[in-house]
Coordinates of C-alpha atoms in Angstrom, one line a residue:
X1126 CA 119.8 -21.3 -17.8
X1127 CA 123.4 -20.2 -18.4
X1128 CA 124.9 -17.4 -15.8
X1129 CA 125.8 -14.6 -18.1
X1130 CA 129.6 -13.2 -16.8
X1131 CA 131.8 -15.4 -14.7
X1132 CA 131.9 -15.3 -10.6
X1133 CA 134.9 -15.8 -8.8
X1134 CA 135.6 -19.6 -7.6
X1135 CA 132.8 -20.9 -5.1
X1136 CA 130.3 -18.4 -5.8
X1137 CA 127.3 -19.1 -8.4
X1138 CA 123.7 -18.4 -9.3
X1139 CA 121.0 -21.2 -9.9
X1140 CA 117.4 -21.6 -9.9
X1141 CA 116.2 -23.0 -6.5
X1142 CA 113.8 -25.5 -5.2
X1143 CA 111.8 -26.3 -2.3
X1144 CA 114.6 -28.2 -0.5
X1145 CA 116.2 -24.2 0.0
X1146 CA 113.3 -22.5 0.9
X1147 CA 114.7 -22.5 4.5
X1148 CA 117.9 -20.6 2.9
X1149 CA 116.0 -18.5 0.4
X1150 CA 113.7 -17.1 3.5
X1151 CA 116.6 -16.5 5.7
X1152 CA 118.4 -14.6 3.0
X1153 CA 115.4 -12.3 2.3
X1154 CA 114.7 -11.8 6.2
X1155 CA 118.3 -10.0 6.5
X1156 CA 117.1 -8.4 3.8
X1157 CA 113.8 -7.6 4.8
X1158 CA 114.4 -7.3 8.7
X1159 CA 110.0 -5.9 8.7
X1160 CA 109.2 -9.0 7.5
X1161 CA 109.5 -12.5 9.4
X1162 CA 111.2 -15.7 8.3
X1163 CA 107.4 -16.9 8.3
X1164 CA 105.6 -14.4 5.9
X1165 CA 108.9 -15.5 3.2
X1166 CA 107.7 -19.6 3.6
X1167 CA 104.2 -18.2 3.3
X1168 CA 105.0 -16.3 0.5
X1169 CA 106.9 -19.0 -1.1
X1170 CA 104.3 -21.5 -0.6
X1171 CA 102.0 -19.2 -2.5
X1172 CA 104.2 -19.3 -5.2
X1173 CA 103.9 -23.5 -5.2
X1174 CA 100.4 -23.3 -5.5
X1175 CA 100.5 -21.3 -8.8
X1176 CA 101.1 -22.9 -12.0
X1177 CA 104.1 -23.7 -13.3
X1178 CA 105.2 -21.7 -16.8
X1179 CA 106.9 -23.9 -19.2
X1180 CA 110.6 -24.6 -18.1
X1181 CA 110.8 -21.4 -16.4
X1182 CA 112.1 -21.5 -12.9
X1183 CA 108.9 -22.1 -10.6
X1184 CA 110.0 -20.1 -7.3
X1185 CA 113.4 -18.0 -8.6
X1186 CA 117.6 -17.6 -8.3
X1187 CA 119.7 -18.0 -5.3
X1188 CA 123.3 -16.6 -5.1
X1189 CA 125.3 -19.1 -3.7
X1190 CA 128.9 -18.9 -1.3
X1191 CA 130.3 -22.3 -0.7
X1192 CA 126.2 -23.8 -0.9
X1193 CA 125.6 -20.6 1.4
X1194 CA 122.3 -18.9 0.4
X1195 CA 124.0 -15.2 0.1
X1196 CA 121.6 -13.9 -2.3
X1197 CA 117.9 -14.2 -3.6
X1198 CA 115.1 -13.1 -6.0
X1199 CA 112.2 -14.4 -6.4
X1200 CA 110.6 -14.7 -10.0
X1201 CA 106.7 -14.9 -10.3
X1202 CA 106.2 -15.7 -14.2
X1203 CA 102.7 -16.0 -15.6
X1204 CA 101.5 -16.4 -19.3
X1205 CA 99.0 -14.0 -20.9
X1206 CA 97.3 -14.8 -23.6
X1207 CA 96.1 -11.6 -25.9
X1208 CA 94.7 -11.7 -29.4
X1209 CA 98.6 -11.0 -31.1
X1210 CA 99.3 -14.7 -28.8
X1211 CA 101.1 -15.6 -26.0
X1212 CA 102.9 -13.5 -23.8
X1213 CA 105.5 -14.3 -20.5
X1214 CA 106.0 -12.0 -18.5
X1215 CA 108.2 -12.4 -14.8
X1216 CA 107.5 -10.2 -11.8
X1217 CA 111.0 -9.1 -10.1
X1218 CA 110.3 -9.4 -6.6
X1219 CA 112.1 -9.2 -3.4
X1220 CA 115.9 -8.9 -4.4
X1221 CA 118.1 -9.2 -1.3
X1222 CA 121.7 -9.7 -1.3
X1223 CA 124.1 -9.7 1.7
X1224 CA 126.5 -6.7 2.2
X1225 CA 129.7 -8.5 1.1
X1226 CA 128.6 -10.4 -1.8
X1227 CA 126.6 -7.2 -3.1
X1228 CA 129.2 -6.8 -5.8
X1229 CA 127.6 -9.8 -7.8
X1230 CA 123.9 -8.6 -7.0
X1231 CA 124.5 -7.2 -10.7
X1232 CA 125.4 -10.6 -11.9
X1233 CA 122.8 -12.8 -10.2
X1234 CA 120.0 -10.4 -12.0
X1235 CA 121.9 -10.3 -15.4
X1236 CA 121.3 -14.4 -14.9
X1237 CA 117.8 -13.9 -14.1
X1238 CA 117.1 -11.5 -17.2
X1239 CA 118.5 -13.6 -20.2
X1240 CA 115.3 -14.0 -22.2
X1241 CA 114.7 -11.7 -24.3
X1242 CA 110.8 -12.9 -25.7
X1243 CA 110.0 -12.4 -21.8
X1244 CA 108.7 -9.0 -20.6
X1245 CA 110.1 -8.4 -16.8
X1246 CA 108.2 -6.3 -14.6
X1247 CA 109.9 -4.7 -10.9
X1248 CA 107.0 -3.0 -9.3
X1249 CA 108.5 -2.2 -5.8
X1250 CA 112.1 -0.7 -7.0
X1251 CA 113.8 0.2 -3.7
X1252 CA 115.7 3.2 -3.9
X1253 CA 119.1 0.9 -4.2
X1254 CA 117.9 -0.6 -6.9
X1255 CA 116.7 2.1 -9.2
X1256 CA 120.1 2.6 -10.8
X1257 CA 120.3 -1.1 -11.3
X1258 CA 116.9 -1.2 -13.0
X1259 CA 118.2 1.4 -15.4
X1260 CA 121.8 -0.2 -16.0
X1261 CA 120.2 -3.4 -17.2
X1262 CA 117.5 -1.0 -19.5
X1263 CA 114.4 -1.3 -17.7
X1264 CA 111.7 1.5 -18.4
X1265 CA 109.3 2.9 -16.9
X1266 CA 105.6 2.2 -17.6
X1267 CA 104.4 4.0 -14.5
X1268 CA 105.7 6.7 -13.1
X1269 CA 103.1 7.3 -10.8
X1270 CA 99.5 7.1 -8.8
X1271 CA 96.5 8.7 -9.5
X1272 CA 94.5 8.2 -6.0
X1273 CA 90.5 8.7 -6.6
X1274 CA 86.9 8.7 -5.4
X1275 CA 85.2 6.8 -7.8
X1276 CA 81.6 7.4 -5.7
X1277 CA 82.0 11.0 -7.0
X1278 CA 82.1 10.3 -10.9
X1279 CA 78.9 10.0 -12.3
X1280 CA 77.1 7.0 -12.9
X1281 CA 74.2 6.6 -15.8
X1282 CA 71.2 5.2 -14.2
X1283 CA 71.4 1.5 -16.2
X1284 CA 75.1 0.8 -15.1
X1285 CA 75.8 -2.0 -12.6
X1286 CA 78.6 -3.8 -11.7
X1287 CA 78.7 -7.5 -10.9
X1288 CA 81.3 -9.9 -8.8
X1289 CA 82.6 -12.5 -11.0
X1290 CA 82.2 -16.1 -11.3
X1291 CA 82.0 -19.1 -13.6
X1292 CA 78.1 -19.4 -13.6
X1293 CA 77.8 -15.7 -14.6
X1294 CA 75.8 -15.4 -18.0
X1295 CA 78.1 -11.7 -18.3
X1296 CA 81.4 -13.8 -18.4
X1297 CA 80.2 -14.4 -22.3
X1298 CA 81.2 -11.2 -23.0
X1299 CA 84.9 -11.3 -22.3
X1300 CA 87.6 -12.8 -23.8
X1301 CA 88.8 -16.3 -22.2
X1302 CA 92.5 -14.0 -21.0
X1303 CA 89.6 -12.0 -19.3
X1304 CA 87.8 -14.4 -17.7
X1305 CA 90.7 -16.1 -16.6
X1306 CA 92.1 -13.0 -14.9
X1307 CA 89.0 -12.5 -13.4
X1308 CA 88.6 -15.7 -11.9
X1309 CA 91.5 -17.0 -10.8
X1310 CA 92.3 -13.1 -8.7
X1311 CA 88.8 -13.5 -7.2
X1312 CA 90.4 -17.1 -5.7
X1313 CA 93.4 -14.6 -4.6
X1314 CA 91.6 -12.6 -2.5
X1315 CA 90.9 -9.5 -5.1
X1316 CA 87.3 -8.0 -6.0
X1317 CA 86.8 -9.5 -10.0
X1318 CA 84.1 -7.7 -11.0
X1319 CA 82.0 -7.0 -14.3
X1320 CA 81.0 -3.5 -15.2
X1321 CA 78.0 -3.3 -17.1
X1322 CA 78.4 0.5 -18.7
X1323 CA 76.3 1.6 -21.6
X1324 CA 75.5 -2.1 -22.8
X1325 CA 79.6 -2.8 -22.3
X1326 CA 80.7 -5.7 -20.4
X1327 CA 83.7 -4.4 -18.9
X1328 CA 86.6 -6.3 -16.4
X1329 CA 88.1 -4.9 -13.4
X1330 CA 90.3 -6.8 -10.6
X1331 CA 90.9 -4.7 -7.5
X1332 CA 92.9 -5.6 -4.9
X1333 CA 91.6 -4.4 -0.7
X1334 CA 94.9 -3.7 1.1
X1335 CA 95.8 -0.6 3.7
X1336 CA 98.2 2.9 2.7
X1337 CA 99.4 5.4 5.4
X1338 CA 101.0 2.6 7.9
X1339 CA 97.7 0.4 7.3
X1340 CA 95.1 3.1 8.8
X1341 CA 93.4 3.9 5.5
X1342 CA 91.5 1.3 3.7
X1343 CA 91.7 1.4 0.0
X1344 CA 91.1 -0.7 -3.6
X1345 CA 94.4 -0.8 -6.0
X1346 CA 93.7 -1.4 -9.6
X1347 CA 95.4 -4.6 -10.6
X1348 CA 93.3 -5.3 -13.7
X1349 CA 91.5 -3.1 -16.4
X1350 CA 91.2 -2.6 -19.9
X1351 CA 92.3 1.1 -20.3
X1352 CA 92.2 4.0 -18.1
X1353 CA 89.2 5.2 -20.2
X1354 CA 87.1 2.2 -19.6
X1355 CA 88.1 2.5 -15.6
X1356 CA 86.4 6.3 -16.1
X1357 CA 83.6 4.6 -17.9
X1358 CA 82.8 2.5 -15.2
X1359 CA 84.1 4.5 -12.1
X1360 CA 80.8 5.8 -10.4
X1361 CA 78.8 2.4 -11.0
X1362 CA 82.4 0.9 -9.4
X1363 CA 82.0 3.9 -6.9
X1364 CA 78.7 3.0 -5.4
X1365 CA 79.7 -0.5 -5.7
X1366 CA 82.5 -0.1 -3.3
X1367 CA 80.2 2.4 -0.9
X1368 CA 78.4 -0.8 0.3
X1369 CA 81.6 -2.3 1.3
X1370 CA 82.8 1.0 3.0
X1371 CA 85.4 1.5 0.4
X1372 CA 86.2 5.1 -0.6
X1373 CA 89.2 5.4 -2.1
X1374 CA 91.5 3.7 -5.1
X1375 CA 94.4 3.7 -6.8
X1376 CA 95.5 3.2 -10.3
X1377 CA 99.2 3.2 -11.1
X1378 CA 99.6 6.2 -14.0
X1379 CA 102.1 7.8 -16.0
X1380 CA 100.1 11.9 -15.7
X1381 CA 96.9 12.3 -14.4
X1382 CA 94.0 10.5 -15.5
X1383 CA 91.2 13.1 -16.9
X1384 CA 88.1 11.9 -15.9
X1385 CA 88.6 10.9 -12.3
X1386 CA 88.1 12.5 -9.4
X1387 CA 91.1 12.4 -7.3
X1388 CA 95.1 13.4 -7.3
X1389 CA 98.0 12.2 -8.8
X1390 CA 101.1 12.2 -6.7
X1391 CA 104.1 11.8 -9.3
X1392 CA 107.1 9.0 -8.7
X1393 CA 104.5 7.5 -6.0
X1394 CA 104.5 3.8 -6.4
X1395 CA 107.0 3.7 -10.1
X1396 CA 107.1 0.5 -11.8
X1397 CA 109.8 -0.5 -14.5
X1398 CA 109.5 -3.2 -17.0
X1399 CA 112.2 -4.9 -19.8
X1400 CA 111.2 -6.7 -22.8
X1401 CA 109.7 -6.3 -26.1
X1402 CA 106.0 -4.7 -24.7
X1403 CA 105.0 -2.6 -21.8
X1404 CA 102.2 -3.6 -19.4
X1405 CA 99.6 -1.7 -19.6
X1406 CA 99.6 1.0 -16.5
X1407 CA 97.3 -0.4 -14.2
X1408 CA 97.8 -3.9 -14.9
X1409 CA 99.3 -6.0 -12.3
X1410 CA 98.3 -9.3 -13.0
X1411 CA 99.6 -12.0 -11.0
X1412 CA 102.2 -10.0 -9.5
X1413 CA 103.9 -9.6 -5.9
X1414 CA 100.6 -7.3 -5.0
X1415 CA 98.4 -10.1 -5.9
X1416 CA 100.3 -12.9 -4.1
X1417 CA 102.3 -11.2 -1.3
X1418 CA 99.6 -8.7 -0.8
X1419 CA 102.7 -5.8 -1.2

């Protein structure tokens, strides 16, 4: 991939490999002081075990200094496959650049964000890189949370939900994007489940991780048709979760979500995206919450 705008002599931006994974987690440990050299090789071998997308870069872009790492972001690209075809889309995740070379941070993501049949996604904008995001014409496609108690919407006596997996007669009822997304989060750790609401068989992928410093268990919303459906099936999903000694969710939102039983909490958790079609809010597909866990 070319490198959009010229850097001075010895500095560069390239797509990087295993052989630099020592490099690339150094770089993104001064970045990310909270996070150890070891969660950034975890993280990256992660990203080895997914499958590859075409020619795109499997693992992301370094910014170079006389073959120094001085820069880094990782790219997690996936292919979804709707009914209008294909669709690429490349998760943004984990920008770090060192204080003196932060001038060609600009640069290294210009690089990064060439294609324009791709639809990029940055779900964890830190507050430096807000104005960045809006400089190079990302959106938003949520501009909040709506945090809920899906035990307390009601459920019709017949619904039910089921966990997910190849053997499941329900699997039938989805389309193959569906079952995929279903089946390969469930071998990521998330809760794939059916929802069987009013004769619909609807999917849901929720993801188990910790909010308020780690003390309070909760379910995010990585996966769901529409907010509607999620109301559809939020007290069968409710009682569901009960049994695991899960109360509370989140869905990512752009106003409050009539139906469920909770609070939104505007610019909590905002998400930007570039490219010719929005994510839907609440889908994070094989993103950085999916494979990182953040």
């Amino acid at each position: 991939m070319a490198v959009l705008g010229a850097f001075p002599p010895g500095v560069g931006c390239r797509p990087f490999d295993e052989g630099d994974w020592a490099g690339v987690a150094d770089c993104l440990h001064r970045g990310f002081p909270e996070r150890s050299h070891g969660y950034w090789i975890e993280a990256l071998t992660r990203l080895s075990q997914r499958p590859a997308v075409a020619d795109f870069p499997r693992y992301g872009f370094v910014l170079e200094k006389s073959g120094r790492i001085v820069g880094a972001v990782l790219t997690l690209y996936a292919r979804h496959r709707g009914v209008d075809g294909d669709e690429i889309r490349c998760n943004l995740s984990s920008w770090s650049v060192d204080a003196e070379f932060r001038p060609y941070a600009s640069r290294m993501i210009a690089t990064v964000i060439m294609r324009k049949d791709v639809v990029y996604t940055n779900i964890s904008p830190s507050p430096g890189t807000v104005k960045l995001n809006k400089a190079f014409g990302f959106r938003l496609f949520s501009g909040g949370q709506m945090a809920f108690f899906p035990v307390l919407s009601a459920m019709p006596r017949p619904d039910r939900v089921l966990e997910a997996h190849a053997d499941l007669a329900e699997m039938a009822e989805l389309t193959d994007n569906e079952k995929y997304i279903l089946l390969e989060h469930a071998a990521l750790g998330c809760l794939s489940l059916i929802c069987i609401c009013d004769g619909l068989a609807l999917p849901l992928v929720l993801k188990p991780r910790r909010i308020l410093h780690g003390i309070m268990p909760c379910c995010q919303v990585v996966y769901c048709r529409s907010h509607a459906d999620l109301v559809r099936c939020a007290g069968a999903v409710g009682r569901f979760l009960l049994r695991r000694g899960q109360l509370l969710c989140l869905v990512d939102a752009m106003a409050p979500v009539p139906g469920l039983s909770g609070r939104y909490f505007p610019k909590k958790g905002i998400k930007y995206f570039k490219g010719p079609k929005s994510p839907s809010p609440g889908d994070l597909t094989f993103t950085e919450m999916v494979l990182f866990g953040s």
